[in-house]
Coordinates of C-alpha atoms and ligand atoms in Angstrom, one line a residue:
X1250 CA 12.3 24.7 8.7
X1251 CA 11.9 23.0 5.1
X1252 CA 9.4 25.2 3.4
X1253 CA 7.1 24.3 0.5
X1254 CA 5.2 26.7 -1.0
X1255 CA 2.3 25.3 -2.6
X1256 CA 0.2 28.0 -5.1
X1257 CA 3.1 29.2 -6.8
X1258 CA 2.1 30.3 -10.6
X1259 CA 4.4 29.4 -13.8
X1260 CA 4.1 30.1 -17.7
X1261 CA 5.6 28.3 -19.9
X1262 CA 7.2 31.4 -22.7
X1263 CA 5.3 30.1 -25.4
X1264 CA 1.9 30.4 -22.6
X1265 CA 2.6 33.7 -22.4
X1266 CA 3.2 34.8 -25.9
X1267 CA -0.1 33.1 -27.3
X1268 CA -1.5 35.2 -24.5
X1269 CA -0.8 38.1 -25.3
X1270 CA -2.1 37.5 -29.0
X1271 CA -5.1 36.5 -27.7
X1272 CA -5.5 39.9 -26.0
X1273 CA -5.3 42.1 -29.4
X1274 CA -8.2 40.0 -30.8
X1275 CA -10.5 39.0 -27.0
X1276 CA -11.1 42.0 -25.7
X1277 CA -13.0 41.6 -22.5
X1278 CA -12.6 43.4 -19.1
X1279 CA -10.2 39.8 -18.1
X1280 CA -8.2 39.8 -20.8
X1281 CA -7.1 43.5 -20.8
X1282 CA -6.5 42.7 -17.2
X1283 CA -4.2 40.1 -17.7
X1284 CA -2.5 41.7 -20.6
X1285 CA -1.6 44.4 -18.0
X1286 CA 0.1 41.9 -16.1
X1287 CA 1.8 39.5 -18.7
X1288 CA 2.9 42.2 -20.9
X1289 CA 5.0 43.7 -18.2
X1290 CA 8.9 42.2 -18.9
X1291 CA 9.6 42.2 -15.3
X1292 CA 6.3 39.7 -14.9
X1293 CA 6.5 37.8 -17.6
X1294 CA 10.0 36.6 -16.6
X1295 CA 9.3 36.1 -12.7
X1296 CA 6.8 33.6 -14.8
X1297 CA 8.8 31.9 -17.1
X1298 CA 12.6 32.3 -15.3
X1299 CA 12.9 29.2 -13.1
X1300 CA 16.5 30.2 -12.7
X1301 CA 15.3 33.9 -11.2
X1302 CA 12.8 32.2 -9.0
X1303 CA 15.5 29.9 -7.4
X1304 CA 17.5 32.8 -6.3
X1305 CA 14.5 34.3 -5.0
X1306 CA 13.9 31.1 -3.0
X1307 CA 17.2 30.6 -2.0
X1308 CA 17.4 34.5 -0.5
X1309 CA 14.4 33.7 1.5
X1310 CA 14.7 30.5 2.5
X1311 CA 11.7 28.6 0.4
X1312 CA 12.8 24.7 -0.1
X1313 CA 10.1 23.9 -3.1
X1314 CA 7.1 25.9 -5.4
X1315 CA 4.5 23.4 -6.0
X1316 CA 4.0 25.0 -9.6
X1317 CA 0.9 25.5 -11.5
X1318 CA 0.6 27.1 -14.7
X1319 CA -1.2 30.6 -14.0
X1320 CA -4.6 32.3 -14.3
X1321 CA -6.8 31.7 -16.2
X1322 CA -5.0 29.1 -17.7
X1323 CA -5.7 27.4 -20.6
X1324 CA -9.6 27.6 -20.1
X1325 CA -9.3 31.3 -21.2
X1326 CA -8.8 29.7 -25.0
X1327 CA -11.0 27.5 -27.0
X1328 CA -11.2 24.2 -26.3
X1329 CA -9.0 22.7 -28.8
X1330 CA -6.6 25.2 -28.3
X1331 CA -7.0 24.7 -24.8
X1332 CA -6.4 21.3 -24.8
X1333 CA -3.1 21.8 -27.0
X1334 CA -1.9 24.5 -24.7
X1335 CA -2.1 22.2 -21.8
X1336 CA -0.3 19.6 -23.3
X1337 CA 2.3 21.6 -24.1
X1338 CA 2.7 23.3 -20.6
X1339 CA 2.8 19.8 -19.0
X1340 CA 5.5 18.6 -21.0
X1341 CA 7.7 22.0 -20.7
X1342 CA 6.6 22.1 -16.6
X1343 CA 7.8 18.0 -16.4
X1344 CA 10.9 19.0 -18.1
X1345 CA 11.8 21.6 -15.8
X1346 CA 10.5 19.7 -12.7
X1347 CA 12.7 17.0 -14.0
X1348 CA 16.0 19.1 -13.9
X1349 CA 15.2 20.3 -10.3
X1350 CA 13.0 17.5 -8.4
X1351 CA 14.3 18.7 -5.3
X1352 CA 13.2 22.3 -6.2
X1353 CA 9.7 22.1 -7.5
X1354 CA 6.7 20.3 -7.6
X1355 CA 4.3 20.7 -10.5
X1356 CA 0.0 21.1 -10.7
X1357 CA -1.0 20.1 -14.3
X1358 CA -2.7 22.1 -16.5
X1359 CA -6.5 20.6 -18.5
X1360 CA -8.6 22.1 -20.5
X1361 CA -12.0 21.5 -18.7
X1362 CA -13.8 22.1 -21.6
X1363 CA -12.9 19.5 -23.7
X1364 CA -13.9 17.0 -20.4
X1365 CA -13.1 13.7 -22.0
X1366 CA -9.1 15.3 -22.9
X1367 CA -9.2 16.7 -19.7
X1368 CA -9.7 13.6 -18.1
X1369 CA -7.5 12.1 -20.1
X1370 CA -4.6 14.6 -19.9
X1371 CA -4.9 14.5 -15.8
X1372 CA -4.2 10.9 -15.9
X1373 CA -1.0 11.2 -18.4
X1374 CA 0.5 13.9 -16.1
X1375 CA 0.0 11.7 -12.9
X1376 CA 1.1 8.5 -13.9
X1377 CA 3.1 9.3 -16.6
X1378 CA 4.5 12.9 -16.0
X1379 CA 4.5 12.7 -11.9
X1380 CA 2.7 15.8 -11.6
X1381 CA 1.5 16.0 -7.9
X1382 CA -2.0 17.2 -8.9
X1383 CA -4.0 19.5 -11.4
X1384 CA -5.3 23.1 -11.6
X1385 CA -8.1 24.5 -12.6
X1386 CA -9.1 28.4 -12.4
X1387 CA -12.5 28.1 -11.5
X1388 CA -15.2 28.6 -14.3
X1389 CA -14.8 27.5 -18.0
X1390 CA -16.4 30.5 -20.0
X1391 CA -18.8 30.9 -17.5
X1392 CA -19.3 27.0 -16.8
X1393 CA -19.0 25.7 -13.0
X1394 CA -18.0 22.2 -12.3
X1395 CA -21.1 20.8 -10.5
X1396 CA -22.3 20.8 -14.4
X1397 CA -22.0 16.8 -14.8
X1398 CA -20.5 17.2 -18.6
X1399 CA -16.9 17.9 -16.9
X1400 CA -17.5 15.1 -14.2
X1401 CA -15.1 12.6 -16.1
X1402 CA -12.3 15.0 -14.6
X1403 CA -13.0 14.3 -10.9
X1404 CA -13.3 10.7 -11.8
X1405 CA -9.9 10.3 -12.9
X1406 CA -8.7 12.5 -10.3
X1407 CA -10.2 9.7 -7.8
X1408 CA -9.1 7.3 -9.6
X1409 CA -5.2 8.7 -9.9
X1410 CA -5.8 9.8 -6.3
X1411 CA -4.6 13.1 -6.8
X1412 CA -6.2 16.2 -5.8
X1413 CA -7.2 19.4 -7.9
X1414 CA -6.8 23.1 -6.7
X1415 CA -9.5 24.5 -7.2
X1416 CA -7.7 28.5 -8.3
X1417 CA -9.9 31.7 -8.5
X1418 CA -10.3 33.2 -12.2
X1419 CA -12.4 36.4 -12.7
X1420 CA -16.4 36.5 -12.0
X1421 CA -17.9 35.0 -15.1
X1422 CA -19.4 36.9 -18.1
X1423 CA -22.5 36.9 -16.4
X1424 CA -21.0 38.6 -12.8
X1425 CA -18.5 40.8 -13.8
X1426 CA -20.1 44.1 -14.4
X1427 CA -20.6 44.9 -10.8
X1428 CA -17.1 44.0 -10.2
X1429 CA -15.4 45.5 -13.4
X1430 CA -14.8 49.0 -11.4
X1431 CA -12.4 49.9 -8.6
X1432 CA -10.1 46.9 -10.1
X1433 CA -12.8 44.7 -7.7
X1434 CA -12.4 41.8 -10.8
X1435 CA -9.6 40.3 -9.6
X1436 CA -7.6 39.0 -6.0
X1437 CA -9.1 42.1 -4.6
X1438 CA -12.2 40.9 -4.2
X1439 CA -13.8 39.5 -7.5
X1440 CA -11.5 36.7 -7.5
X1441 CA -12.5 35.2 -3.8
X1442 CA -16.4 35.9 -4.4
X1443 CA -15.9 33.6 -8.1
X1444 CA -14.6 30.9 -6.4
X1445 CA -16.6 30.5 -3.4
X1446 CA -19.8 30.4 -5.5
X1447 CA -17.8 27.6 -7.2
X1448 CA -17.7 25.8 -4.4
X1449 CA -20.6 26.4 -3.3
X1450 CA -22.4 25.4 -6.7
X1451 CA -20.3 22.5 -6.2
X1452 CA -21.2 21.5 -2.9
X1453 CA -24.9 22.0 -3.0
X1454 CA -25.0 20.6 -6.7
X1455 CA -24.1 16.8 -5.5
X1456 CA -20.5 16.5 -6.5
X1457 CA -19.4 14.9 -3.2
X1458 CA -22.1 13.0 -3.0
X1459 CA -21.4 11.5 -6.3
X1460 CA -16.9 11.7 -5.3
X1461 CA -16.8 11.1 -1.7
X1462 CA -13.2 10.5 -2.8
X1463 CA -12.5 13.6 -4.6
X1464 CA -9.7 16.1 -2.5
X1465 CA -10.0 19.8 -3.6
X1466 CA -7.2 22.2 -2.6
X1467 CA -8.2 26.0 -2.1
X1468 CA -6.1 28.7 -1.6
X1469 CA -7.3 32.3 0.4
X1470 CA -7.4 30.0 3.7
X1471 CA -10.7 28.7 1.8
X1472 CA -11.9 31.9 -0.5
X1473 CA -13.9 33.1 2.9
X1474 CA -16.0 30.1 3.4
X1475 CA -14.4 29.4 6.6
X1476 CA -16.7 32.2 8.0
X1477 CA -19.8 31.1 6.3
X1478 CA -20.2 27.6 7.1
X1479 CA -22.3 27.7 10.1
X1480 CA -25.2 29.9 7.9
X1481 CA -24.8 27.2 4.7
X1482 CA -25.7 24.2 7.0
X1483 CA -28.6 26.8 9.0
X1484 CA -29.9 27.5 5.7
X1485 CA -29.9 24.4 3.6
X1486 CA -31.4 22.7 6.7
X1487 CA -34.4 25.3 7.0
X1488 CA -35.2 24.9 3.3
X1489 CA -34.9 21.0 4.2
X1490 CA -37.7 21.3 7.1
X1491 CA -40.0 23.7 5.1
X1492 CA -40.0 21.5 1.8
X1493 CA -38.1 23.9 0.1
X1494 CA -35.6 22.7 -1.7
X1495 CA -37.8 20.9 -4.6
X1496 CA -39.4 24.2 -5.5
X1497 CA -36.1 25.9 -5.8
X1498 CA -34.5 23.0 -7.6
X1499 CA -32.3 22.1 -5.4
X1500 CA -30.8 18.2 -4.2
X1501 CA -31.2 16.7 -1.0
X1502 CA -27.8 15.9 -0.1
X1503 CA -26.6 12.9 2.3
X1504 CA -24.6 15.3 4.3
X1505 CA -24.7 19.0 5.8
X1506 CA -22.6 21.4 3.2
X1507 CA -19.9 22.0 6.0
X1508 CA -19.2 17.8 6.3
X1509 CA -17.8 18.4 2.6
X1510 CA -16.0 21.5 3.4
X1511 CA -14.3 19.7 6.1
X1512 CA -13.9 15.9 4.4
X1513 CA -13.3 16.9 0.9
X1514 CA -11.2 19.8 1.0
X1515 CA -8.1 21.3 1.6
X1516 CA -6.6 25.0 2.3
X1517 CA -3.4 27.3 1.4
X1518 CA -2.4 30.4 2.8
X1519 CA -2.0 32.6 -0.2
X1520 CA -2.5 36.0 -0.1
X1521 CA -3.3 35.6 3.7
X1522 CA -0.5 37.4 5.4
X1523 CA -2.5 37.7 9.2
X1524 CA -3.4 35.6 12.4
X1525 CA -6.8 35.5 13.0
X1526 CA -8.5 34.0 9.5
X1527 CA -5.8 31.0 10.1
X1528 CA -6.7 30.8 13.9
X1529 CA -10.5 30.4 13.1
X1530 CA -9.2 27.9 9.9
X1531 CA -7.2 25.8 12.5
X1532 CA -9.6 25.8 14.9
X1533 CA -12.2 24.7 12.5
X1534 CA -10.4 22.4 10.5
X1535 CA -7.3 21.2 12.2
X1536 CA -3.8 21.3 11.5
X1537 CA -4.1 18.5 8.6
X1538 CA -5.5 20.3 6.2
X1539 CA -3.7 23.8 5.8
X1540 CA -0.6 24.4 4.2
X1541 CA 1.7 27.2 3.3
X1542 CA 1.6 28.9 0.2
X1543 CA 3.1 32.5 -1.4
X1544 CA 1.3 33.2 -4.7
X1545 CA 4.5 34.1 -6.3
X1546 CA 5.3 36.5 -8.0
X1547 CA 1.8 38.4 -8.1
X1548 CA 2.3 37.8 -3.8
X1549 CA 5.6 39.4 -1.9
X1550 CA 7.4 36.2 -1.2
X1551 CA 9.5 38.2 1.7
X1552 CA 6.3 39.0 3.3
X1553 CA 4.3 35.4 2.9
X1554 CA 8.0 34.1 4.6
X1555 CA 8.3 36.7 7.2
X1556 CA 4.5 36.3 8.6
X1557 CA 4.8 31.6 8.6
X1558 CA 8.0 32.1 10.5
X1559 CA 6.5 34.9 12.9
X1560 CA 3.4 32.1 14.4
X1561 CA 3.9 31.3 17.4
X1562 CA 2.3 27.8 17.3
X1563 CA 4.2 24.6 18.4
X1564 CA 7.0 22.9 16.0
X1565 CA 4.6 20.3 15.0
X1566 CA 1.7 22.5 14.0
X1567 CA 4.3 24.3 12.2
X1568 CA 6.1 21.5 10.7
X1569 CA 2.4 20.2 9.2
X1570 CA 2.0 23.7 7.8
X1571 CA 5.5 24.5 6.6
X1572 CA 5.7 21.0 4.5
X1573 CA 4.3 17.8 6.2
X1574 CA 0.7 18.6 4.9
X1575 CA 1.4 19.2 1.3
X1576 CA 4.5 16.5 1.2
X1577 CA 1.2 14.0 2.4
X1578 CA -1.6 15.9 0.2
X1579 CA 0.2 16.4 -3.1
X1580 CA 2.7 13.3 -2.8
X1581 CA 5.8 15.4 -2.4
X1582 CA 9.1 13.0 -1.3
X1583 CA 10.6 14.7 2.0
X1584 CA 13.9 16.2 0.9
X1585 CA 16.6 13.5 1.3
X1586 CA 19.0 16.1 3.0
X1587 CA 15.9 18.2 4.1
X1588 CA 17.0 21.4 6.0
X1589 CA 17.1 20.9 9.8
X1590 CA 13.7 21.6 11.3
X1591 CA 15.7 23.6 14.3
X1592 CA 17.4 25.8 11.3
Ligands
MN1109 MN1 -2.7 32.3 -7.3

């Protein structure tokens, strides 16, 4: 069956290398991190090495990486720099996407921080570049996107119609301490607990309210919030009934927090290699809205491979989760000589 994996991370060489500088002079708990992981050879070429990666995908039978420059992106620079980072990876990701349409897919890269460029630089790489949609890795410096300053992003993403994943980047300065032991900062844990509160902040700070339209792709079958729903809607409702959302300066919103979850956004299976989390995301969701993904390379692509062909669930729920959802969500073209879906 044609197989598109959708969170698939990238780095442009020159990404890398201005990286790694910034880790001899930034050091923070993130940054050393990172440096750990980008200053390994092996990693920094299953980044930058699209000719590595397509042997990889060709031993394992994965059609298409929906590519997306990876974490923390350009927000871990300056603004400026940031925006002329993301520039730059846009045009070297086109050109590659270019060479290999049939291959890969590409997330753009913005520099949220500089909001008006960012805006700007999401419509250039839709309707100029064909990028299928943009990334961002959760907080800016510690900034959250329910802050209206970076809401000229989601209205060009409305109006280019093109959804953002929403990626995980380390708790902000503010969190990380209780998560800076045990390696807890990153996909282990600190990771999936950053980017829930984002969409939490998000959810409860009006953003859907003001961008019905606005599509947001996770990845971690939803960072968790799958499970935690039912006690958002209790809770925000009891605070509703007592009169207590005024005193703890929160919004009334039109709908329930869960009505956004399930009109507004969309899921991956990254990282999420068993049955159950993607039963209860099915079951609470649909099969419209979940799609395959590996997290290459920091994910085992063998393993993400083995456990999507292992479900047992009917060829058209499987179809929809192999490549029919994110061909639809992220404006993929079905492959012209697509692999045989009995294959
Ligand atoms: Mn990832």
């Amino acid at each position: 069956m044609r197989l598109i994996a959708t969170e698939e991370a990238y780095a442009p060489t020159e990404y890398v290398k201005r990286y790694l500088e910034l880790t001899k002079t930034v050091d923070t708990a993130p940054t050393r991190y990172l440096g750990m992981y980008y200053g390994k050879p092996e990693m920094a070429r299953q980044l930058t090495d699209l000719d590595l990666r397509i042997e990889e995908m060709d031993r394992l039978g994965v059609d298409m990486h929906l590519l997306g420059i990876t974490a923390p992106g350009v927000q871990a620079f300056d603004a400026g720099l940031g925006t002329e980072l993301a520039i730059m990876a846009n045009d070297a990701l086109a050109g590659e996407i270019a060479r290999r349409p049939d291959r890969f897919a590409g997330l753009a890269a913005v520099a949220p921080h500089a909001p008006e460029q960012a805006a700007r630089e999401l419509k250039r790489a839709i309707t100029e570049l064909g990028f299928n949609g943009v990334i961002i890795n959760s907080h800016t410096h510690g900034e959250y996107l329910d802050d209206p300053k970076f809401w000229p992003i989601f209205e060009a993403a409305v109006a280019c119609d093109t959804p953002i994943y929403l990626h995980p980047n380390f708790p902000s300065e503010a969190m990380i301490k209780p998560y800076a032991d045990y390696g807890m900062m990153g996909a282990l844990w600190g990771f999936g607990a950053d980017a829930s509160l984002h969409v939490v902040r998000m959810i409860l700070g009006g953003v859907f309210d003001a961008f019905p339209d606005l599509k947001i792709v996770l990845g971690h079958l939803g960072e968790g919030l799958a499970f935690w729903l039912g006690r958002l809607d209790n809770r925000y409702q009891n605070l509703l009934r007592r009169g207590g959302l005024e005193p703890l300066g929160m919004k009334p919103l039109a709908k329930l927090p869960s009505d956004y979850f399930r009109n507004n956004f969309y899921l991956t299976t990254s990282g999420m290699m068993t049955q159950p989390p993607l039963d209860l995301c099915l079951q609470m969701f649909g099969d419209d809205r979940i799609m395959f993904a590996v997290d290459y390379p920091f994910e085992q692509t063998a393993e993400a491979v083995a456990f999507v062909r292992a479900l047992p669930y009917e060829a058209e729920k499987m179809a929809k989760l192999t490549h029919l959802n994110a061909e639809r969500i992220f404006g993929i073209a079905p492959a012209a000589t697509a692999r045989k879906d009995a294959e």
